[in-house]
Amino acid sequence: GENVEQHPSTLSVQEGDSAVIKCTYSDSASNYFPWYKQELGKRPQLIIDIRSNVGEKKDQRIAVTLNKTAKHFSLHITETQPEDSAVYFCAAIKDGKTSYDKVIFGPGTSLSVIP
Amino acid sequence: DARVTQTPRHKVTEMGQEVTMRCQPILGHNTVFWYRQTMMQGLELLAYFRNRAPLDDSGMPKDRFSAEMPDATLATLKIQPSEPRDSAVYFCASGQGLNTEAFFGQGTRLTVV
């Protein structure tokens, strides 16, 4: 069946360094790819998203790149800060407004930023 | 500040009991999701509704779980009978379609003993 793989499962970086998390999806019809950040004991919150007609999107220190041919997309965080420490989830969503729509989350990456 | 509201925040129940979780989506959102989060399985989509119609509940164990939207301001998730393996955090989220931001509630932490 369809799935989303996410790597690495844990990531430790020094404050100020960059962090990269990669997701691979199986359903080529997926057309929406959000990234959610979940701090300990809190709810997931969207940090950035990208649609299948776009290759890259940036928002300050956060960027997402999408390679539709290879079916993978990546989250890039630059100049990491301790408050970036959290679990990050990617998702691959197929929204065809039909009963075949799918929402699949990756298993998550626990990011620790060491001061 | 519009938010998704879930009740109860915590629930401890005995195996075999019925559990009902409630969610008030953000006004104007036409898509409502139910997710389950465990350490082992991560975030799993259980069911979602569009304009109150159930569109996909393939992630839900049908023999014991049921999800409904009696009206636009209320979504419910019921487990009957509950089992210890149902222990998890259940999140409700709402949005304006599948391909837009989903706003999550604070979750219901369910413990079945």
mmCIF file of C-alpha atoms in Angstrom, chain A residues 11-108:
data_model
loop_
_atom_site.group_PDB
_atom_site.id
_atom_site.type_symbol
_atom_site.label_atom_id
_atom_site.label_comp_id
_atom_site.label_asym_id
_atom_site.label_seq_id
_atom_site.Cartn_x
_atom_site.Cartn_y
_atom_site.Cartn_z
ATOM 1 C CA LEU A 11 18.759 14.169 14.520
ATOM 2 C CA SER A 12 21.045 16.161 16.805
ATOM 3 C CA VAL A 13 22.664 19.356 15.617
ATOM 4 C CA GLN A 14 24.635 22.163 17.208
ATOM 5 C CA GLU A 15 22.882 25.478 17.530
ATOM 6 C CA GLY A 16 23.482 27.492 14.390
ATOM 7 C CA ASP A 17 23.982 24.475 12.152
ATOM 8 C CA SER A 18 21.515 23.327 9.481
ATOM 9 C CA ALA A 19 19.127 20.388 9.729
ATOM 10 C CA VAL A 20 17.715 18.405 6.829
ATOM 11 C CA ILE A 21 14.898 15.876 7.004
ATOM 12 C CA LYS A 22 13.879 13.848 3.978
ATOM 13 C CA CYS A 23 10.622 12.097 3.120
ATOM 14 C CA THR A 24 9.909 9.645 0.334
ATOM 15 C CA TYR A 25 6.397 8.815 -0.812
ATOM 16 C CA SER A 26 5.033 6.045 -2.972
ATOM 17 C CA ASP A 27 1.860 7.432 -4.550
ATOM 18 C CA SER A 28 2.790 9.573 -7.538
ATOM 19 C CA ALA A 29 -0.701 11.127 -7.472
ATOM 20 C CA SER A 30 0.062 12.881 -4.160
ATOM 21 C CA ASN A 31 -0.238 16.614 -4.712
ATOM 22 C CA TYR A 32 0.152 18.324 -1.341
ATOM 23 C CA PHE A 33 3.062 17.966 1.095
ATOM 24 C CA PRO A 34 2.858 19.676 4.489
ATOM 25 C CA TRP A 35 5.359 19.640 7.341
ATOM 26 C CA TYR A 36 4.160 19.736 10.949
ATOM 27 C CA LYS A 37 6.150 20.507 14.086
ATOM 28 C CA GLN A 38 5.109 18.968 17.382
ATOM 29 C CA GLU A 39 6.706 20.128 20.594
ATOM 30 C CA LEU A 40 6.612 17.813 23.579
ATOM 31 C CA GLY A 41 3.081 17.485 24.940
ATOM 32 C CA LYS A 42 1.666 19.893 22.368
ATOM 33 C CA ARG A 43 -0.415 19.605 19.226
ATOM 34 C CA PRO A 44 1.122 19.354 15.736
ATOM 35 C CA GLN A 45 1.316 22.708 13.953
ATOM 36 C CA LEU A 46 1.984 23.415 10.308
ATOM 37 C CA ILE A 47 5.318 25.086 9.624
ATOM 38 C CA ILE A 48 5.479 24.957 5.838
ATOM 39 C CA ASP A 49 3.816 23.188 2.932
ATOM 40 C CA ILE A 50 4.355 22.731 -0.790
ATOM 41 C CA ARG A 51 2.136 21.712 -3.666
ATOM 42 C CA SER A 52 3.054 19.437 -6.541
ATOM 43 C CA ASN A 53 3.309 22.282 -9.063
ATOM 44 C CA VAL A 54 6.120 23.956 -7.099
ATOM 45 C CA GLY A 55 9.719 22.809 -6.657
ATOM 46 C CA GLU A 56 10.797 24.885 -3.680
ATOM 47 C CA LYS A 57 9.324 27.149 -1.039
ATOM 48 C CA LYS A 58 11.020 29.266 1.619
ATOM 49 C CA ASP A 59 9.856 30.959 4.789
ATOM 50 C CA GLN A 60 12.675 32.676 6.680
ATOM 51 C CA ARG A 61 14.883 29.885 8.095
ATOM 52 C CA ILE A 62 12.702 27.083 6.779
ATOM 53 C CA ALA A 63 12.553 25.726 3.248
ATOM 54 C CA VAL A 64 11.012 22.729 1.556
ATOM 55 C CA THR A 65 12.087 21.177 -1.750
ATOM 56 C CA LEU A 66 10.092 18.722 -3.821
ATOM 57 C CA ASN A 67 11.381 16.291 -6.431
ATOM 58 C CA LYS A 68 8.310 14.769 -8.076
ATOM 59 C CA THR A 69 10.300 12.503 -10.360
ATOM 60 C CA ALA A 70 12.113 10.866 -7.471
ATOM 61 C CA LYS A 71 9.052 11.189 -5.216
ATOM 62 C CA HIS A 72 10.808 12.806 -2.334
ATOM 63 C CA PHE A 73 10.651 16.114 -0.493
ATOM 64 C CA SER A 74 12.882 17.607 2.157
ATOM 65 C CA LEU A 75 12.686 20.087 5.007
ATOM 66 C CA HIS A 76 15.656 22.382 5.497
ATOM 67 C CA ILE A 77 16.129 24.410 8.665
ATOM 68 C CA THR A 78 19.043 26.846 8.698
ATOM 69 C CA GLU A 79 20.646 28.592 11.686
ATOM 70 C CA THR A 80 18.943 26.189 14.078
ATOM 71 C CA GLN A 81 17.922 27.418 17.522
ATOM 72 C CA PRO A 82 17.062 25.471 20.700
ATOM 73 C CA GLU A 83 13.363 26.255 20.166
ATOM 74 C CA ASP A 84 13.518 24.261 16.923
ATOM 75 C CA SER A 85 13.829 21.114 19.067
ATOM 76 C CA ALA A 86 10.679 19.068 18.407
ATOM 77 C CA VAL A 87 9.311 16.165 16.403
ATOM 78 C CA TYR A 88 8.753 16.973 12.747
ATOM 79 C CA PHE A 89 6.232 15.091 10.632
ATOM 80 C CA CYS A 90 5.924 15.133 6.874
ATOM 81 C CA ALA A 91 2.786 14.085 5.032
ATOM 82 C CA ALA A 92 1.880 13.175 1.477
ATOM 83 C CA ILE A 93 -1.688 13.990 0.555
ATOM 84 C CA LYS A 94 -3.666 13.134 -2.521
ATOM 85 C CA ASP A 95 -6.633 15.441 -2.881
ATOM 86 C CA GLY A 96 -8.586 14.520 -5.947
ATOM 87 C CA LYS A 97 -11.883 15.314 -4.256
ATOM 88 C CA THR A 98 -12.813 11.683 -4.667
ATOM 89 C CA SER A 99 -13.131 8.691 -2.382
ATOM 90 C CA TYR A 100 -9.573 7.747 -3.376
ATOM 91 C CA ASP A 101 -8.086 10.713 -1.536
ATOM 92 C CA LYS A 102 -5.319 9.797 0.893
ATOM 93 C CA VAL A 103 -3.537 11.391 3.822
ATOM 94 C CA ILE A 104 -0.393 9.619 4.963
ATOM 95 C CA PHE A 105 2.036 10.894 7.568
ATOM 96 C CA GLY A 106 5.671 9.937 7.928
ATOM 97 C CA PRO A 107 6.776 8.405 11.240
ATOM 98 C CA GLY A 108 8.428 11.594 12.464
#
